[in-house]
GROMACS .gro file of C-alpha atoms in nm:
model
  263
    1MET     CA    1   0.000   0.000   0.000
    2VAL     CA    2   0.134   0.344  -0.097
    3CYS     CA    3   0.043   0.646   0.120
    4ARG     CA    4   0.106   1.018   0.129
    5PHE     CA    5   0.331   1.134   0.407
    6ILE     CA    6   0.226   1.438   0.609
    7LEU     CA    7   0.520   1.651   0.723
    8PRO     CA    8   0.461   1.941   0.966
    9PHE     CA    9   0.644   2.274   0.919
   10PHE     CA   10   0.610   2.636   1.036
   11ASN     CA   11   0.593   2.941   0.814
   12ASP     CA   12   0.745   3.279   0.886
   13TYR     CA   13   0.451   3.366   1.110
   14GLY     CA   14   0.485   3.058   1.326
   15LEU     CA   15   0.174   2.891   1.187
   16LEU     CA   16   0.175   2.515   1.157
   17PHE     CA   17   0.122   2.371   0.809
   18PHE     CA   18   0.132   2.018   0.667
   19LEU     CA   19   0.306   1.905   0.353
   20PHE     CA   20   0.159   1.612   0.156
   21LEU     CA   21   0.403   1.396  -0.034
   22GLY     CA   22   0.366   1.084  -0.243
   23SER     CA   23   0.051   0.923  -0.378
   24SER     CA   24  -0.281   0.852  -0.211
   25CYS     CA   25  -0.341   0.558   0.022
   26THR     CA   26  -0.463   0.296  -0.220
   27PRO     CA   27  -0.407  -0.079  -0.234
   28SER     CA   28  -0.136  -0.203  -0.469
   29HIS     CA   29  -0.252  -0.356  -0.798
   30ARG     CA   30  -0.378  -0.712  -0.777
   31GLU     CA   31  -0.464  -0.957  -1.052
   32PRO     CA   32  -0.839  -1.020  -1.080
   33PRO     CA   33  -0.955  -1.358  -0.951
   34PRO     CA   34  -1.005  -1.615  -1.226
   35LEU     CA   35  -1.349  -1.700  -1.357
   36ARG     CA   36  -1.425  -2.042  -1.208
   37ILE     CA   37  -1.593  -2.268  -1.465
   38ALA     CA   38  -1.728  -2.603  -1.341
   39THR     CA   39  -1.704  -2.829  -1.646
   40ALA     CA   40  -1.847  -3.174  -1.717
   41ALA     CA   41  -1.561  -3.410  -1.800
   42ASN     CA   42  -1.685  -3.495  -2.150
   43VAL     CA   43  -1.633  -3.139  -2.274
   44GLN     CA   44  -1.302  -3.063  -2.101
   45PHE     CA   45  -1.083  -3.083  -2.414
   46ALA     CA   46  -1.311  -2.862  -2.620
   47MET     CA   47  -1.331  -2.623  -2.326
   48ASP     CA   48  -0.953  -2.594  -2.316
   49GLU     CA   49  -0.968  -2.429  -2.659
   50ILE     CA   50  -1.281  -2.227  -2.583
   51VAL     CA   51  -1.140  -2.087  -2.258
   52GLN     CA   52  -0.810  -2.001  -2.425
   53ALA     CA   53  -0.989  -1.810  -2.702
   54PHE     CA   54  -1.210  -1.629  -2.447
   55THR     CA   55  -0.912  -1.522  -2.235
   56GLU     CA   56  -0.717  -1.404  -2.539
   57GLN     CA   57  -1.008  -1.187  -2.650
   58THR     CA   58  -1.116  -1.050  -2.312
   59GLN     CA   59  -0.804  -1.079  -2.090
   60ILE     CA   60  -1.030  -1.247  -1.831
   61PRO     CA   61  -0.840  -1.533  -1.662
   62CYS     CA   62  -1.030  -1.860  -1.620
   63GLU     CA   63  -0.996  -2.174  -1.411
   64MET     CA   64  -1.172  -2.499  -1.502
   65ILE     CA   65  -1.291  -2.748  -1.242
   66ILE     CA   66  -1.350  -3.087  -1.407
   67GLY     CA   67  -1.584  -3.355  -1.275
   68SER     CA   68  -1.903  -3.547  -1.324
   69SER     CA   69  -2.212  -3.329  -1.360
   70GLY     CA   70  -2.372  -3.478  -1.051
   71LYS     CA   71  -2.068  -3.423  -0.829
   72LEU     CA   72  -2.023  -3.065  -0.951
   73THR     CA   73  -2.390  -2.995  -0.880
   74ALA     CA   74  -2.353  -3.130  -0.526
   75GLN     CA   75  -2.051  -2.904  -0.473
   76ILE     CA   76  -2.244  -2.598  -0.592
   77LEU     CA   77  -2.532  -2.678  -0.360
   78GLN     CA   78  -2.279  -2.702  -0.077
   79GLY     CA   79  -2.144  -2.355  -0.154
   80ALA     CA   80  -1.857  -2.413  -0.397
   81PRO     CA   81  -1.765  -2.069  -0.541
   82TYR     CA   82  -1.814  -2.150  -0.909
   83ASP     CA   83  -1.925  -1.885  -1.158
   84VAL     CA   84  -2.043  -2.092  -1.455
   85PHE     CA   85  -2.157  -2.455  -1.475
   86LEU     CA   86  -2.142  -2.657  -1.798
   87SER     CA   87  -2.328  -2.982  -1.745
   88ALA     CA   88  -2.349  -3.295  -1.958
   89ASN     CA   89  -2.728  -3.281  -1.939
   90MET     CA   90  -3.014  -3.045  -1.855
   91LYS     CA   91  -3.125  -3.219  -1.537
   92TYR     CA   92  -2.856  -3.085  -1.307
   93PRO     CA   93  -2.859  -2.719  -1.419
   94GLU     CA   94  -3.239  -2.726  -1.397
   95GLU     CA   95  -3.209  -2.847  -1.036
   96LEU     CA   96  -2.976  -2.556  -0.959
   97TYR     CA   97  -3.206  -2.303  -1.123
   98GLU     CA   98  -3.513  -2.431  -0.939
   99ALA     CA   99  -3.321  -2.418  -0.611
  100GLY     CA  100  -3.223  -2.055  -0.672
  101TYR     CA  101  -2.856  -2.115  -0.752
  102ALA     CA  102  -2.863  -1.989  -1.113
  103PHE     CA  103  -2.948  -1.650  -1.262
  104GLN     CA  104  -3.144  -1.782  -1.557
  105ALA     CA  105  -3.301  -2.105  -1.677
  106PRO     CA  106  -3.047  -2.343  -1.831
  107LYS     CA  107  -2.984  -2.330  -2.203
  108VAL     CA  108  -2.855  -2.610  -2.427
  109TYR     CA  109  -2.508  -2.529  -2.563
  110ALA     CA  110  -2.446  -2.863  -2.742
  111HIS     CA  111  -2.574  -3.217  -2.795
  112GLY     CA  112  -2.326  -3.494  -2.722
  113LYS     CA  113  -2.271  -3.831  -2.890
  114LEU     CA  114  -2.194  -4.166  -2.725
  115ILE     CA  115  -1.930  -4.402  -2.868
  116LEU     CA  116  -1.777  -4.741  -2.796
  117TRP     CA  117  -1.396  -4.709  -2.775
  118ALA     CA  118  -1.105  -4.956  -2.754
  119LEU     CA  119  -0.727  -4.926  -2.781
  120ASP     CA  120  -0.651  -5.281  -2.895
  121PRO     CA  121  -0.733  -5.324  -3.266
  122ASN     CA  122  -0.817  -5.690  -3.198
  123ILE     CA  123  -1.105  -5.600  -2.968
  124PRO     CA  124  -1.436  -5.629  -3.158
  125LEU     CA  125  -1.613  -5.291  -3.168
  126GLN     CA  126  -1.967  -5.420  -3.180
  127LEU     CA  127  -2.242  -5.419  -2.922
  128ASP     CA  128  -2.335  -5.779  -2.998
  129GLN     CA  129  -1.977  -5.892  -2.926
  130LEU     CA  130  -1.927  -5.735  -2.585
  131ASN     CA  131  -1.954  -6.083  -2.439
  132ALA     CA  132  -1.640  -6.193  -2.631
  133PRO     CA  133  -1.390  -6.371  -2.400
  134GLU     CA  134  -1.109  -6.122  -2.476
  135ILE     CA  135  -1.322  -5.845  -2.323
  136LYS     CA  136  -1.276  -5.886  -1.949
  137HIS     CA  137  -1.399  -5.543  -1.842
  138ILE     CA  138  -1.622  -5.277  -1.996
  139ALA     CA  139  -1.582  -4.920  -1.866
  140LEU     CA  140  -1.859  -4.665  -1.827
  141ALA     CA  141  -1.913  -4.359  -1.611
  142ASN     CA  142  -2.128  -4.392  -1.301
  143PRO     CA  143  -2.487  -4.347  -1.427
  144ARG     CA  144  -2.590  -4.190  -1.095
  145ASN     CA  145  -2.361  -3.890  -1.148
  146ALA     CA  146  -2.257  -3.887  -1.514
  147PRO     CA  147  -2.509  -3.842  -1.799
  148TYR     CA  148  -2.286  -4.032  -2.043
  149GLY     CA  149  -2.284  -4.323  -1.800
  150LEU     CA  150  -2.663  -4.311  -1.790
  151ALA     CA  151  -2.670  -4.311  -2.172
  152ALA     CA  152  -2.440  -4.615  -2.176
  153MET     CA  153  -2.671  -4.794  -1.934
  154GLU     CA  154  -2.966  -4.715  -2.160
  155VAL     CA  155  -2.778  -4.867  -2.456
  156LEU     CA  156  -2.710  -5.187  -2.264
  157GLU     CA  157  -3.071  -5.211  -2.151
  158ALA     CA  158  -3.209  -5.130  -2.497
  159SER     CA  159  -2.997  -5.406  -2.648
  160ALA     CA  160  -3.099  -5.649  -2.370
  161LYS     CA  161  -2.737  -5.704  -2.271
  162PHE     CA  162  -2.715  -5.554  -1.924
  163ALA     CA  163  -2.786  -5.872  -1.727
  164ALA     CA  164  -2.536  -6.079  -1.924
  165LEU     CA  165  -2.263  -5.814  -1.915
  166GLU     CA  166  -2.308  -5.682  -1.560
  167PRO     CA  167  -2.014  -5.885  -1.418
  168LYS     CA  168  -1.783  -5.714  -1.670
  169LEU     CA  169  -1.889  -5.357  -1.599
  170VAL     CA  170  -1.650  -5.120  -1.420
  171TYR     CA  171  -1.768  -4.771  -1.324
  172GLY     CA  172  -1.571  -4.448  -1.319
  173GLU     CA  173  -1.687  -4.152  -1.114
  174SER     CA  174  -1.677  -3.943  -1.432
  175ILE     CA  175  -1.612  -3.995  -1.801
  176SER     CA  176  -1.248  -3.902  -1.731
  177GLN     CA  177  -1.202  -4.195  -1.495
  178CYS     CA  178  -1.383  -4.421  -1.740
  179ASN     CA  179  -1.132  -4.318  -2.006
  180GLN     CA  180  -0.845  -4.390  -1.769
  181PHE     CA  181  -0.970  -4.746  -1.726
  182VAL     CA  182  -0.939  -4.795  -2.102
  183LEU     CA  183  -0.607  -4.612  -2.134
  184SER     CA  184  -0.449  -4.807  -1.849
  185GLY     CA  185  -0.572  -5.144  -1.978
  186GLY     CA  186  -0.797  -5.193  -1.678
  187ALA     CA  187  -1.085  -5.223  -1.926
  188GLN     CA  188  -1.054  -5.350  -2.282
  189ILE     CA  189  -1.339  -5.134  -2.408
  190GLY     CA  190  -1.547  -4.844  -2.282
  191PHE     CA  191  -1.845  -4.619  -2.343
  192THR     CA  192  -1.735  -4.258  -2.372
  193ALA     CA  193  -1.806  -3.926  -2.541
  194LYS     CA  194  -1.728  -3.876  -2.909
  195ALA     CA  195  -1.557  -3.549  -2.811
  196ILE     CA  196  -1.297  -3.749  -2.617
  197ALA     CA  197  -1.201  -3.960  -2.918
  198LEU     CA  198  -1.174  -3.648  -3.137
  199SER     CA  199  -0.956  -3.455  -2.893
  200PRO     CA  200  -0.594  -3.381  -2.996
  201GLN     CA  201  -0.476  -3.574  -2.691
  202LEU     CA  202  -0.655  -3.900  -2.781
  203ARG     CA  203  -0.755  -3.892  -3.148
  204ASP     CA  204  -0.466  -4.121  -3.241
  205ARG     CA  205  -0.534  -4.370  -2.963
  206GLY     CA  206  -0.740  -4.673  -3.054
  207SER     CA  207  -1.058  -4.692  -3.259
  208TRP     CA  208  -1.426  -4.629  -3.196
  209ILE     CA  209  -1.780  -4.656  -3.334
  210GLU     CA  210  -2.062  -4.410  -3.283
  211LEU     CA  211  -2.372  -4.564  -3.126
  212ALA     CA  212  -2.716  -4.513  -3.272
  213ASP     CA  213  -2.903  -4.214  -3.127
  214SER     CA  214  -3.214  -4.432  -3.098
  215LEU     CA  215  -3.051  -4.640  -2.824
  216TYR     CA  216  -3.029  -4.360  -2.567
  217THR     CA  217  -3.195  -4.037  -2.461
  218PRO     CA  218  -3.049  -3.738  -2.650
  219ILE     CA  219  -2.763  -3.586  -2.452
  220ALA     CA  220  -2.860  -3.218  -2.439
  221GLN     CA  221  -2.586  -3.037  -2.246
  222GLY     CA  222  -2.690  -2.729  -2.049
  223VAL     CA  223  -2.517  -2.426  -1.900
  224VAL     CA  224  -2.608  -2.179  -1.624
  225VAL     CA  225  -2.445  -1.878  -1.461
  226ILE     CA  226  -2.421  -1.954  -1.090
  227LYS     CA  227  -2.534  -1.726  -0.808
  228PRO     CA  228  -2.248  -1.733  -0.556
  229ASN     CA  229  -2.414  -1.722  -0.215
  230LYS     CA  230  -2.740  -1.659  -0.404
  231ARG     CA  231  -2.642  -1.297  -0.462
  232GLU     CA  232  -2.866  -1.091  -0.688
  233ASP     CA  233  -2.606  -0.927  -0.913
  234PRO     CA  234  -2.454  -1.150  -1.183
  235ASN     CA  235  -2.078  -1.165  -1.230
  236SER     CA  236  -2.018  -0.959  -1.546
  237ASP     CA  237  -1.724  -1.181  -1.646
  238ALA     CA  238  -1.940  -1.492  -1.609
  239GLN     CA  239  -2.213  -1.335  -1.820
  240ALA     CA  240  -1.954  -1.244  -2.085
  241PHE     CA  241  -1.835  -1.605  -2.098
  242TYR     CA  242  -2.195  -1.730  -2.117
  243GLU     CA  243  -2.261  -1.510  -2.420
  244PHE     CA  244  -1.930  -1.613  -2.580
  245LEU     CA  245  -2.031  -1.978  -2.543
  246PHE     CA  246  -2.320  -1.921  -2.786
  247SER     CA  247  -2.112  -1.743  -3.049
  248GLU     CA  248  -2.052  -1.878  -3.399
  249GLU     CA  249  -1.684  -1.912  -3.313
  250VAL     CA  250  -1.754  -2.149  -3.025
  251ALA     CA  251  -2.015  -2.342  -3.224
  252GLY     CA  252  -1.744  -2.421  -3.477
  253MET     CA  253  -1.508  -2.540  -3.204
  254LEU     CA  254  -1.771  -2.767  -3.052
  255GLU     CA  255  -1.863  -2.916  -3.389
  256GLU     CA  256  -1.498  -3.009  -3.445
  257TYR     CA  257  -1.528  -3.222  -3.132
  258GLY     CA  258  -1.832  -3.405  -3.266
  259TYR     CA  259  -2.102  -3.211  -3.083
  260TYR     CA  260  -2.425  -3.130  -3.261
  261ILE     CA  261  -2.518  -2.763  -3.241
  262LYS     CA  262  -2.881  -2.680  -3.307
  263LYS     CA  263  -2.894  -2.365  -3.520
   0.00000   0.00000   0.00000
């Protein structure tokens, strides 16, 4: 903190005066706190590019918190100081809005696609061959917290394979952990988001097939601006990011990751 100094002196008539030196008492410059963006794990790689573009254009620093949509929602309800929440479905942001934790009703920013993914080229990439003996474990995200895990469960139930395959199923807390099971060899095959397979980090790893939309409920992914401590005034930086998310520039980025953007 820089302050003016007050020095006493007397003039020729013996009167006391004060001399002010230096600058006013103001706090030293501090960097603004980052915009905290709670992000569903399926969209984390696309969000890396989106956040970078946003920061370059606005100079607003951002921090992403990655997790399953259900876990992130629970953290927000418990007071986590997030500014924006990008979910993998509409259910969780709607819960937050109805509970008074969001400034506006959730809006769909993208529709996701479910795939079946394996690293080993000898693993059959077909739903009707998941019972093959070389497939010891099948990874999926926890359907209680992760919308893509719920979609995977719907696929298994729609194809009447859940009961037969249940002993092989291994659950990750989020799509990220599900992916780690496949990458580490803990599972020979896994249900994941198409955006993961198209990411620069993983697009050259393994092979995948897109699953028919008719096998699972459409994955409409929603976003809300969070009310920290239920305050009435929205964070202007958060609102700026929200508006940027629906720009043509971002739509193009999301489409490159396999998301469907409704025009």
